Amino acid sequence: MAPLTRVSALVRMARPLILPGGMLAYALGAAMAYGHSGYFYWGAAAAGFLITELANLLASYVDEYADVDTDALTRRTWFSGGSGVLPAGLVPDHWALWAGLVSGALAVALTTLFTLNGVISPHAAWIVGLGLLGGWFYSMPPLCLERRGLGELDNALLGGLLMPLMGYTVQTGRPTIEAVLALLPIFTLVLVNLLAVHWADREADAAVGKRSLVVLLGERTRLLHHALIAVSYLLVIALAGWVLPLPVVVALLATAPVSLWAARTFGRQTSPVPSAAAMVAAIVAATVGWIVAAGWPGAGP
């Protein structure tokens, strides 16, 4: 096998179209910290970002390894169905597992180094630990959360809470209850996106006995999808003023048309793109809102 083919396979299994979602989530947390304090520490931000992306790589690679059966049957889209590398036999299955283990080991090593050197807070270290465990057990035994109806929740906690909290904590030194509350609308929209991703894979998942939440709920997934979108914007209104400053509230409410598009199209098509767009729009809007809110009255924790 040509070296270029091996490198290409590893890059594809990293899911480069999905990794930017983690980058945006991390950037949101950093923007929240900036909105609260008006300060930004580039060195800490870079260290936390590198660790976060290594943790994301672990999750991507081990999911590729664990989902060969369902990925061989499903129809791939930009955001669902895996990379297709392992079902096509381009590299041995164990390559994905080892790539995940190496990524996780590097994340642990860098977290230890940066914590001991004072570059990042010890609070960031336990966030990394939870993230690595959540990313591993999403796909891998003995928990295999994605096959027990808990994968969507696990993944939403990773992408909607832990990744932004990592960006926040490397700036502020510790997470806060206010930061967690501020992320709840994002968490629910990340869950909306994951329902759409698994909706696209539901037939292949059911065929191999993978009991995702979507497989368990069946057509009732539509009701949950729509309810979560409504809850997201109700949370924005409920948190306005005392947790979310005005620029963030306005920015998030402005994304409602995208989420309405996602609700209207869910179940009528298999593509997860509308729901993914709703999630991305909310993350980007909130990030911009927090940057604008730096120094805004009531923006602090």
PDB file of C-alpha atoms in Angstrom:
ATOM      1  CA  MET A   1       0.000   0.000   0.000  1.00  0.00           C
ATOM      2  CA  ALA A   2       1.375   3.402  -1.012  1.00  0.00           C
ATOM      3  CA  PRO A   3       2.260   5.756   1.862  1.00  0.00           C
ATOM      4  CA  LEU A   4       0.004   8.424   0.358  1.00  0.00           C
ATOM      5  CA  THR A   5      -2.945   6.014   0.487  1.00  0.00           C
ATOM      6  CA  ARG A   6      -2.280   5.298   4.158  1.00  0.00           C
ATOM      7  CA  VAL A   7      -2.104   8.986   5.020  1.00  0.00           C
ATOM      8  CA  SER A   8      -5.259   9.680   3.023  1.00  0.00           C
ATOM      9  CA  ALA A   9      -7.086   6.889   4.874  1.00  0.00           C
ATOM     10  CA  LEU A  10      -6.065   8.271   8.282  1.00  0.00           C
ATOM     11  CA  VAL A  11      -7.162  11.771   7.285  1.00  0.00           C
ATOM     12  CA  ARG A  12     -10.528  10.538   6.035  1.00  0.00           C
ATOM     13  CA  MET A  13     -11.131   8.483   9.185  1.00  0.00           C
ATOM     14  CA  ALA A  14     -10.504  11.629  11.231  1.00  0.00           C
ATOM     15  CA  ARG A  15     -13.697  12.984   9.602  1.00  0.00           C
ATOM     16  CA  PRO A  16     -12.389  16.410   8.604  1.00  0.00           C
ATOM     17  CA  LEU A  17     -15.921  17.643   7.845  1.00  0.00           C
ATOM     18  CA  ILE A  18     -17.000  16.941  11.440  1.00  0.00           C
ATOM     19  CA  LEU A  19     -13.903  18.128  13.314  1.00  0.00           C
ATOM     20  CA  PRO A  20     -14.686  21.830  12.678  1.00  0.00           C
ATOM     21  CA  GLY A  21     -17.762  21.381  14.869  1.00  0.00           C
ATOM     22  CA  GLY A  22     -15.476  20.729  17.826  1.00  0.00           C
ATOM     23  CA  MET A  23     -13.385  23.743  16.892  1.00  0.00           C
ATOM     24  CA  LEU A  24     -16.466  25.957  16.869  1.00  0.00           C
ATOM     25  CA  ALA A  25     -17.634  24.573  20.224  1.00  0.00           C
ATOM     26  CA  TYR A  26     -14.234  25.268  21.768  1.00  0.00           C
ATOM     27  CA  ALA A  27     -14.213  28.778  20.276  1.00  0.00           C
ATOM     28  CA  LEU A  28     -17.635  29.415  21.811  1.00  0.00           C
ATOM     29  CA  GLY A  29     -16.299  28.630  25.275  1.00  0.00           C
ATOM     30  CA  ALA A  30     -13.320  30.904  24.744  1.00  0.00           C
ATOM     31  CA  ALA A  31     -15.654  33.677  23.574  1.00  0.00           C
ATOM     32  CA  MET A  32     -17.799  33.215  26.678  1.00  0.00           C
ATOM     33  CA  ALA A  33     -14.726  33.687  28.837  1.00  0.00           C
ATOM     34  CA  TYR A  34     -13.797  36.811  26.884  1.00  0.00           C
ATOM     35  CA  GLY A  35     -17.333  38.137  27.232  1.00  0.00           C
ATOM     36  CA  HIS A  36     -17.138  37.682  31.001  1.00  0.00           C
ATOM     37  CA  SER A  37     -13.645  39.051  31.600  1.00  0.00           C
ATOM     38  CA  GLY A  38     -12.605  41.097  28.582  1.00  0.00           C
ATOM     39  CA  TYR A  39      -9.267  39.233  28.542  1.00  0.00           C
ATOM     40  CA  PHE A  40      -7.956  36.511  26.237  1.00  0.00           C
ATOM     41  CA  TYR A  41      -4.881  34.323  26.798  1.00  0.00           C
ATOM     42  CA  TRP A  42      -3.587  33.014  23.491  1.00  0.00           C
ATOM     43  CA  GLY A  43      -1.118  30.514  24.919  1.00  0.00           C
ATOM     44  CA  ALA A  44      -3.714  28.807  27.107  1.00  0.00           C
ATOM     45  CA  ALA A  45      -6.207  28.885  24.249  1.00  0.00           C
ATOM     46  CA  ALA A  46      -3.767  27.180  21.876  1.00  0.00           C
ATOM     47  CA  ALA A  47      -2.850  24.510  24.434  1.00  0.00           C
ATOM     48  CA  GLY A  48      -6.477  23.718  25.216  1.00  0.00           C
ATOM     49  CA  PHE A  49      -7.401  23.677  21.543  1.00  0.00           C
ATOM     50  CA  LEU A  50      -4.677  21.158  20.695  1.00  0.00           C
ATOM     51  CA  ILE A  51      -5.765  18.849  23.513  1.00  0.00           C
ATOM     52  CA  THR A  52      -9.434  19.172  22.529  1.00  0.00           C
ATOM     53  CA  GLU A  53      -8.749  18.241  18.923  1.00  0.00           C
ATOM     54  CA  LEU A  54      -6.692  15.213  19.969  1.00  0.00           C
ATOM     55  CA  ALA A  55      -9.624  14.087  22.125  1.00  0.00           C
ATOM     56  CA  ASN A  56     -11.918  14.585  19.128  1.00  0.00           C
ATOM     57  CA  LEU A  57      -9.595  12.459  17.011  1.00  0.00           C
ATOM     58  CA  LEU A  58      -9.783   9.650  19.561  1.00  0.00           C
ATOM     59  CA  ALA A  59     -13.580   9.703  19.361  1.00  0.00           C
ATOM     60  CA  SER A  60     -13.588   9.766  15.556  1.00  0.00           C
ATOM     61  CA  TYR A  61     -11.114   6.936  15.118  1.00  0.00           C
ATOM     62  CA  VAL A  62     -12.621   4.536  17.647  1.00  0.00           C
ATOM     63  CA  ASP A  63     -16.092   5.228  16.256  1.00  0.00           C
ATOM     64  CA  GLU A  64     -14.807   4.268  12.813  1.00  0.00           C
ATOM     65  CA  TYR A  65     -13.433   1.061  14.320  1.00  0.00           C
ATOM     66  CA  ALA A  66     -16.615   0.192  16.221  1.00  0.00           C
ATOM     67  CA  ASP A  67     -19.086   1.058  13.451  1.00  0.00           C
ATOM     68  CA  VAL A  68     -17.715  -0.960  10.546  1.00  0.00           C
ATOM     69  CA  ASP A  69     -20.854  -3.104  10.510  1.00  0.00           C
ATOM     70  CA  THR A  70     -23.361  -0.265  10.230  1.00  0.00           C
ATOM     71  CA  ASP A  71     -21.130   1.929   8.017  1.00  0.00           C
ATOM     72  CA  ALA A  72     -20.942  -0.917   5.500  1.00  0.00           C
ATOM     73  CA  LEU A  73     -24.736  -0.772   5.073  1.00  0.00           C
ATOM     74  CA  THR A  74     -25.616   2.896   5.389  1.00  0.00           C
ATOM     75  CA  ARG A  75     -25.655   5.624   2.775  1.00  0.00           C
ATOM     76  CA  ARG A  76     -22.980   8.138   3.642  1.00  0.00           C
ATOM     77  CA  THR A  77     -23.594  11.874   3.800  1.00  0.00           C
ATOM     78  CA  TRP A  78     -21.296  14.730   4.761  1.00  0.00           C
ATOM     79  CA  PHE A  79     -22.110  14.254   8.430  1.00  0.00           C
ATOM     80  CA  SER A  80     -23.255  10.645   8.797  1.00  0.00           C
ATOM     81  CA  GLY A  81     -22.298   7.112   7.796  1.00  0.00           C
ATOM     82  CA  GLY A  82     -18.615   7.284   8.701  1.00  0.00           C
ATOM     83  CA  SER A  83     -15.752   7.820   6.276  1.00  0.00           C
ATOM     84  CA  GLY A  84     -16.188   4.551   4.353  1.00  0.00           C
ATOM     85  CA  VAL A  85     -12.483   3.751   4.652  1.00  0.00           C
ATOM     86  CA  LEU A  86     -12.783   0.536   6.678  1.00  0.00           C
ATOM     87  CA  PRO A  87     -15.810  -0.938   4.856  1.00  0.00           C
ATOM     88  CA  ALA A  88     -13.901  -0.397   1.603  1.00  0.00           C
ATOM     89  CA  GLY A  89     -10.908  -2.294   2.994  1.00  0.00           C
ATOM     90  CA  LEU A  90      -8.483   0.534   2.294  1.00  0.00           C
ATOM     91  CA  VAL A  91      -6.610  -0.132   5.566  1.00  0.00           C
ATOM     92  CA  PRO A  92      -6.958  -2.842   8.251  1.00  0.00           C
ATOM     93  CA  ASP A  93      -9.579  -2.174  10.921  1.00  0.00           C
ATOM     94  CA  HIS A  94      -6.999  -2.050  13.699  1.00  0.00           C
ATOM     95  CA  TRP A  95      -5.446   1.052  12.135  1.00  0.00           C
ATOM     96  CA  ALA A  96      -8.425   3.083  13.332  1.00  0.00           C
ATOM     97  CA  LEU A  97      -8.170   1.653  16.845  1.00  0.00           C
ATOM     98  CA  TRP A  98      -4.465   2.368  17.123  1.00  0.00           C
ATOM     99  CA  ALA A  99      -4.884   5.871  15.694  1.00  0.00           C
ATOM    100  CA  GLY A 100      -7.480   6.525  18.400  1.00  0.00           C
ATOM    101  CA  LEU A 101      -5.244   5.165  21.154  1.00  0.00           C
ATOM    102  CA  VAL A 102      -2.314   7.296  19.988  1.00  0.00           C
ATOM    103  CA  SER A 103      -4.511  10.400  19.846  1.00  0.00           C
ATOM    104  CA  GLY A 104      -5.813   9.745  23.353  1.00  0.00           C
ATOM    105  CA  ALA A 105      -2.317   9.101  24.722  1.00  0.00           C
ATOM    106  CA  LEU A 106      -1.082  12.374  23.234  1.00  0.00           C
ATOM    107  CA  ALA A 107      -4.047  14.224  24.757  1.00  0.00           C
ATOM    108  CA  VAL A 108      -3.236  12.786  28.198  1.00  0.00           C
ATOM    109  CA  ALA A 109       0.477  13.565  27.853  1.00  0.00           C
ATOM    110  CA  LEU A 110      -0.094  17.164  26.761  1.00  0.00           C
ATOM    111  CA  THR A 111      -2.722  17.721  29.444  1.00  0.00           C
ATOM    112  CA  THR A 112      -0.265  16.527  32.071  1.00  0.00           C
ATOM    113  CA  LEU A 113       2.546  18.659  30.680  1.00  0.00           C
ATOM    114  CA  PHE A 114       0.499  21.853  30.329  1.00  0.00           C
ATOM    115  CA  THR A 115      -1.076  21.408  33.763  1.00  0.00           C
ATOM    116  CA  LEU A 116       2.268  20.880  35.496  1.00  0.00           C
ATOM    117  CA  ASN A 117       3.714  23.891  33.679  1.00  0.00           C
ATOM    118  CA  GLY A 118       0.787  26.061  34.699  1.00  0.00           C
ATOM    119  CA  VAL A 119      -0.323  26.707  31.118  1.00  0.00           C
ATOM    120  CA  ILE A 120      -3.807  25.358  31.824  1.00  0.00           C
ATOM    121  CA  SER A 121      -5.775  24.942  35.020  1.00  0.00           C
ATOM    122  CA  PRO A 122      -6.126  21.584  36.809  1.00  0.00           C
ATOM    123  CA  HIS A 123      -9.863  22.017  36.268  1.00  0.00           C
ATOM    124  CA  ALA A 124      -9.224  21.694  32.536  1.00  0.00           C
ATOM    125  CA  ALA A 125      -7.538  18.356  33.216  1.00  0.00           C
ATOM    126  CA  TRP A 126     -10.670  16.723  34.629  1.00  0.00           C
ATOM    127  CA  ILE A 127     -12.699  18.096  31.730  1.00  0.00           C
ATOM    128  CA  VAL A 128     -10.247  16.388  29.373  1.00  0.00           C
ATOM    129  CA  GLY A 129     -10.542  13.171  31.365  1.00  0.00           C
ATOM    130  CA  LEU A 130     -14.330  13.186  31.145  1.00  0.00           C
ATOM    131  CA  GLY A 131     -14.123  14.002  27.445  1.00  0.00           C
ATOM    132  CA  LEU A 132     -11.778  11.109  26.711  1.00  0.00           C
ATOM    133  CA  LEU A 133     -13.945   8.674  28.657  1.00  0.00           C
ATOM    134  CA  GLY A 134     -17.087   9.930  26.944  1.00  0.00           C
ATOM    135  CA  GLY A 135     -15.489   9.742  23.504  1.00  0.00           C
ATOM    136  CA  TRP A 136     -14.169   6.215  24.102  1.00  0.00           C
ATOM    137  CA  PHE A 137     -17.275   4.673  25.668  1.00  0.00           C
ATOM    138  CA  TYR A 138     -19.561   6.274  23.091  1.00  0.00           C
ATOM    139  CA  SER A 139     -18.469   3.499  20.744  1.00  0.00           C
ATOM    140  CA  MET A 140     -16.355   1.016  22.659  1.00  0.00           C
ATOM    141  CA  PRO A 141     -17.103  -1.768  25.145  1.00  0.00           C
ATOM    142  CA  PRO A 142     -18.084  -2.364  27.799  1.00  0.00           C
ATOM    143  CA  LEU A 143     -20.543   0.540  27.632  1.00  0.00           C
ATOM    144  CA  CYS A 144     -21.018   1.046  23.852  1.00  0.00           C
ATOM    145  CA  LEU A 145     -23.364   3.937  24.634  1.00  0.00           C
ATOM    146  CA  GLU A 146     -24.358   4.529  21.015  1.00  0.00           C
ATOM    147  CA  ARG A 147     -25.778   0.988  20.873  1.00  0.00           C
ATOM    148  CA  ARG A 148     -27.829   1.380  24.070  1.00  0.00           C
ATOM    149  CA  GLY A 149     -29.832   4.501  23.305  1.00  0.00           C
ATOM    150  CA  LEU A 150     -27.423   6.772  25.204  1.00  0.00           C
ATOM    151  CA  GLY A 151     -25.026   7.782  22.456  1.00  0.00           C
ATOM    152  CA  GLU A 152     -26.883  10.913  21.432  1.00  0.00           C
ATOM    153  CA  LEU A 153     -26.927  12.213  25.006  1.00  0.00           C
ATOM    154  CA  ASP A 154     -23.257  11.341  25.517  1.00  0.00           C
ATOM    155  CA  ASN A 155     -22.221  13.060  22.299  1.00  0.00           C
ATOM    156  CA  ALA A 156     -24.327  16.134  23.059  1.00  0.00           C
ATOM    157  CA  LEU A 157     -22.689  16.443  26.477  1.00  0.00           C
ATOM    158  CA  LEU A 158     -19.283  16.266  24.797  1.00  0.00           C
ATOM    159  CA  GLY A 159     -19.983  18.741  22.011  1.00  0.00           C
ATOM    160  CA  GLY A 160     -22.510  20.986  23.691  1.00  0.00           C
ATOM    161  CA  LEU A 161     -21.010  21.237  27.183  1.00  0.00           C
ATOM    162  CA  LEU A 162     -17.524  19.785  27.704  1.00  0.00           C
ATOM    163  CA  MET A 163     -15.831  21.217  24.603  1.00  0.00           C
ATOM    164  CA  PRO A 164     -17.087  24.762  25.204  1.00  0.00           C
ATOM    165  CA  LEU A 165     -16.298  24.415  28.919  1.00  0.00           C
ATOM    166  CA  MET A 166     -12.742  23.453  27.967  1.00  0.00           C
ATOM    167  CA  GLY A 167     -12.397  26.678  25.969  1.00  0.00           C
ATOM    168  CA  TYR A 168     -13.904  28.604  28.863  1.00  0.00           C
ATOM    169  CA  THR A 169     -11.875  26.978  31.631  1.00  0.00           C
ATOM    170  CA  VAL A 170      -8.429  27.401  30.076  1.00  0.00           C
ATOM    171  CA  GLN A 171      -9.194  31.136  30.059  1.00  0.00           C
ATOM    172  CA  THR A 172     -10.875  31.554  33.437  1.00  0.00           C
ATOM    173  CA  GLY A 173      -9.239  28.794  35.489  1.00  0.00           C
ATOM    174  CA  ARG A 174     -12.465  27.038  36.457  1.00  0.00           C
ATOM    175  CA  PRO A 175     -15.918  26.297  35.047  1.00  0.00           C
ATOM    176  CA  THR A 176     -18.941  27.950  36.640  1.00  0.00           C
ATOM    177  CA  ILE A 177     -22.616  27.115  37.036  1.00  0.00           C
ATOM    178  CA  GLU A 178     -23.403  30.239  35.012  1.00  0.00           C
ATOM    179  CA  ALA A 179     -21.260  28.980  32.139  1.00  0.00           C
ATOM    180  CA  VAL A 180     -23.064  25.628  32.161  1.00  0.00           C
ATOM    181  CA  LEU A 181     -26.458  27.342  32.164  1.00  0.00           C
ATOM    182  CA  ALA A 182     -25.395  29.604  29.293  1.00  0.00           C
ATOM    183  CA  LEU A 183     -24.559  26.515  27.220  1.00  0.00           C
ATOM    184  CA  LEU A 184     -27.900  24.752  27.684  1.00  0.00           C
ATOM    185  CA  PRO A 185     -29.479  26.168  24.479  1.00  0.00           C
ATOM    186  CA  ILE A 186     -26.418  24.992  22.540  1.00  0.00           C
ATOM    187  CA  PHE A 187     -26.534  21.572  24.191  1.00  0.00           C
ATOM    188  CA  THR A 188     -30.116  21.038  23.062  1.00  0.00           C
ATOM    189  CA  LEU A 189     -29.334  22.071  19.474  1.00  0.00           C
ATOM    190  CA  VAL A 190     -26.329  19.739  19.408  1.00  0.00           C
ATOM    191  CA  LEU A 191     -28.731  16.991  20.438  1.00  0.00           C
ATOM    192  CA  VAL A 192     -31.054  18.060  17.608  1.00  0.00           C
ATOM    193  CA  ASN A 193     -28.176  17.639  15.166  1.00  0.00           C
ATOM    194  CA  LEU A 194     -27.298  14.194  16.523  1.00  0.00           C
ATOM    195  CA  LEU A 195     -30.875  12.998  16.145  1.00  0.00           C
ATOM    196  CA  ALA A 196     -30.699  14.009  12.494  1.00  0.00           C
ATOM    197  CA  VAL A 197     -27.354  12.257  11.994  1.00  0.00           C
ATOM    198  CA  HIS A 198     -28.670   9.028  13.490  1.00  0.00           C
ATOM    199  CA  TRP A 199     -31.965   9.365  11.617  1.00  0.00           C
ATOM    200  CA  ALA A 200     -29.971   9.073   8.393  1.00  0.00           C
ATOM    201  CA  ASP A 201     -28.355   5.870   9.691  1.00  0.00           C
ATOM    202  CA  ARG A 202     -31.414   4.358  11.382  1.00  0.00           C
ATOM    203  CA  GLU A 203     -32.080   1.551   8.912  1.00  0.00           C
ATOM    204  CA  ALA A 204     -28.479   0.351   8.843  1.00  0.00           C
ATOM    205  CA  ASP A 205     -28.249   0.670  12.639  1.00  0.00           C
ATOM    206  CA  ALA A 206     -31.395  -1.409  13.123  1.00  0.00           C
ATOM    207  CA  ALA A 207     -30.144  -4.029  10.671  1.00  0.00           C
ATOM    208  CA  VAL A 208     -27.019  -4.722  12.759  1.00  0.00           C
ATOM    209  CA  GLY A 209     -28.782  -4.490  16.114  1.00  0.00           C
ATOM    210  CA  LYS A 210     -27.442  -1.048  17.004  1.00  0.00           C
ATOM    211  CA  ARG A 211     -30.087   0.395  19.325  1.00  0.00           C
ATOM    212  CA  SER A 212     -29.512   4.121  18.964  1.00  0.00           C
ATOM    213  CA  LEU A 213     -32.058   6.471  20.513  1.00  0.00           C
ATOM    214  CA  VAL A 214     -33.486   7.064  17.044  1.00  0.00           C
ATOM    215  CA  VAL A 215     -33.914   3.330  16.467  1.00  0.00           C
ATOM    216  CA  LEU A 216     -35.606   2.958  19.856  1.00  0.00           C
ATOM    217  CA  LEU A 217     -37.982   5.893  19.317  1.00  0.00           C
ATOM    218  CA  GLY A 218     -38.761   5.301  15.661  1.00  0.00           C
ATOM    219  CA  GLU A 219     -41.206   7.864  14.283  1.00  0.00           C
ATOM    220  CA  ARG A 220     -41.456   9.487  17.725  1.00  0.00           C
ATOM    221  CA  THR A 221     -37.982  10.904  17.033  1.00  0.00           C
ATOM    222  CA  ARG A 222     -39.690  13.657  15.061  1.00  0.00           C
ATOM    223  CA  LEU A 223     -41.577  14.832  18.139  1.00  0.00           C
ATOM    224  CA  LEU A 224     -38.393  14.871  20.215  1.00  0.00           C
ATOM    225  CA  HIS A 225     -36.508  16.727  17.475  1.00  0.00           C
ATOM    226  CA  HIS A 226     -39.168  19.433  17.266  1.00  0.00           C
ATOM    227  CA  ALA A 227     -39.529  19.663  21.047  1.00  0.00           C
ATOM    228  CA  LEU A 228     -35.797  20.147  21.534  1.00  0.00           C
ATOM    229  CA  ILE A 229     -35.747  23.001  19.039  1.00  0.00           C
ATOM    230  CA  ALA A 230     -38.579  24.699  20.918  1.00  0.00           C
ATOM    231  CA  VAL A 231     -36.826  24.117  24.252  1.00  0.00           C
ATOM    232  CA  SER A 232     -33.599  25.648  22.901  1.00  0.00           C
ATOM    233  CA  TYR A 233     -35.209  29.005  22.169  1.00  0.00           C
ATOM    234  CA  LEU A 234     -37.345  28.963  25.304  1.00  0.00           C
ATOM    235  CA  LEU A 235     -34.103  28.525  27.249  1.00  0.00           C
ATOM    236  CA  VAL A 236     -32.615  31.535  25.481  1.00  0.00           C
ATOM    237  CA  ILE A 237     -35.584  33.637  26.599  1.00  0.00           C
ATOM    238  CA  ALA A 238     -35.543  32.190  30.125  1.00  0.00           C
ATOM    239  CA  LEU A 239     -31.803  32.866  30.544  1.00  0.00           C
ATOM    240  CA  ALA A 240     -31.899  36.355  29.005  1.00  0.00           C
ATOM    241  CA  GLY A 241     -30.437  39.070  31.178  1.00  0.00           C
ATOM    242  CA  TRP A 242     -29.276  37.088  34.195  1.00  0.00           C
ATOM    243  CA  VAL A 243     -27.124  34.508  32.345  1.00  0.00           C
ATOM    244  CA  LEU A 244     -27.131  35.516  28.703  1.00  0.00           C
ATOM    245  CA  PRO A 245     -26.311  39.144  27.897  1.00  0.00           C
ATOM    246  CA  LEU A 246     -28.440  40.961  25.331  1.00  0.00           C
ATOM    247  CA  PRO A 247     -26.037  40.550  22.360  1.00  0.00           C
ATOM    248  CA  VAL A 248     -26.031  36.766  22.858  1.00  0.00           C
ATOM    249  CA  VAL A 249     -29.811  36.616  23.200  1.00  0.00           C
ATOM    250  CA  VAL A 250     -30.345  38.628  20.029  1.00  0.00           C
ATOM    251  CA  ALA A 251     -27.768  36.583  18.115  1.00  0.00           C
ATOM    252  CA  LEU A 252     -29.303  33.255  19.152  1.00  0.00           C
ATOM    253  CA  LEU A 253     -32.881  34.321  18.456  1.00  0.00           C
ATOM    254  CA  ALA A 254     -31.778  35.448  14.994  1.00  0.00           C
ATOM    255  CA  THR A 255     -30.949  31.821  14.150  1.00  0.00           C
ATOM    256  CA  ALA A 256     -34.555  30.668  14.701  1.00  0.00           C
ATOM    257  CA  PRO A 257     -35.367  30.577  10.944  1.00  0.00           C
ATOM    258  CA  VAL A 258     -32.574  28.066  10.380  1.00  0.00           C
ATOM    259  CA  SER A 259     -33.900  25.869  13.178  1.00  0.00           C
ATOM    260  CA  LEU A 260     -37.444  26.147  11.797  1.00  0.00           C
ATOM    261  CA  TRP A 261     -36.082  24.941   8.448  1.00  0.00           C
ATOM    262  CA  ALA A 262     -34.480  21.999  10.237  1.00  0.00           C
ATOM    263  CA  ALA A 263     -37.770  21.164  11.978  1.00  0.00           C
ATOM    264  CA  ARG A 264     -39.747  21.417   8.755  1.00  0.00           C
ATOM    265  CA  THR A 265     -37.431  19.120   6.795  1.00  0.00           C
ATOM    266  CA  PHE A 266     -36.688  16.537   9.508  1.00  0.00           C
ATOM    267  CA  GLY A 267     -38.277  13.206   8.629  1.00  0.00           C
ATOM    268  CA  ARG A 268     -39.059  14.351   5.087  1.00  0.00           C
ATOM    269  CA  GLN A 269     -35.488  13.750   3.970  1.00  0.00           C
ATOM    270  CA  THR A 270     -32.578  11.696   5.220  1.00  0.00           C
ATOM    271  CA  SER A 271     -29.972  14.446   5.003  1.00  0.00           C
ATOM    272  CA  PRO A 272     -28.839  15.787   8.407  1.00  0.00           C
ATOM    273  CA  VAL A 273     -27.648  19.032   6.794  1.00  0.00           C
ATOM    274  CA  PRO A 274     -30.547  21.286   7.954  1.00  0.00           C
ATOM    275  CA  SER A 275     -30.161  20.222  11.589  1.00  0.00           C
ATOM    276  CA  ALA A 276     -26.380  20.521  11.353  1.00  0.00           C
ATOM    277  CA  ALA A 277     -26.842  24.015   9.928  1.00  0.00           C
ATOM    278  CA  ALA A 278     -29.109  24.938  12.850  1.00  0.00           C
ATOM    279  CA  MET A 279     -26.487  23.789  15.338  1.00  0.00           C
ATOM    280  CA  VAL A 280     -23.624  25.557  13.575  1.00  0.00           C
ATOM    281  CA  ALA A 281     -25.625  28.760  13.165  1.00  0.00           C
ATOM    282  CA  ALA A 282     -26.395  28.834  16.893  1.00  0.00           C
ATOM    283  CA  ILE A 283     -22.781  28.175  17.910  1.00  0.00           C
ATOM    284  CA  VAL A 284     -21.410  30.840  15.570  1.00  0.00           C
ATOM    285  CA  ALA A 285     -24.093  33.345  16.561  1.00  0.00           C
ATOM    286  CA  ALA A 286     -23.490  32.799  20.267  1.00  0.00           C
ATOM    287  CA  THR A 287     -19.744  33.150  19.758  1.00  0.00           C
ATOM    288  CA  VAL A 288     -20.178  36.483  18.010  1.00  0.00           C
ATOM    289  CA  GLY A 289     -22.655  37.575  20.663  1.00  0.00           C
ATOM    290  CA  TRP A 290     -20.234  36.844  23.508  1.00  0.00           C
ATOM    291  CA  ILE A 291     -17.431  38.740  21.767  1.00  0.00           C
ATOM    292  CA  VAL A 292     -19.710  41.734  21.322  1.00  0.00           C
ATOM    293  CA  ALA A 293     -20.781  41.393  24.956  1.00  0.00           C
ATOM    294  CA  ALA A 294     -17.279  41.908  26.318  1.00  0.00           C
ATOM    295  CA  GLY A 295     -17.729  44.671  28.868  1.00  0.00           C
ATOM    296  CA  TRP A 296     -21.501  44.713  28.283  1.00  0.00           C
ATOM    297  CA  PRO A 297     -23.524  45.448  31.456  1.00  0.00           C
ATOM    298  CA  GLY A 298     -24.726  42.192  32.936  1.00  0.00           C
ATOM    299  CA  ALA A 299     -22.360  40.063  30.852  1.00  0.00           C
ATOM    300  CA  GLY A 300     -20.351  38.883  33.845  1.00  0.00           C
ATOM    301  CA  PRO A 301     -21.006  35.688  35.785  1.00  0.00           C
TER     302      PRO A 301
END
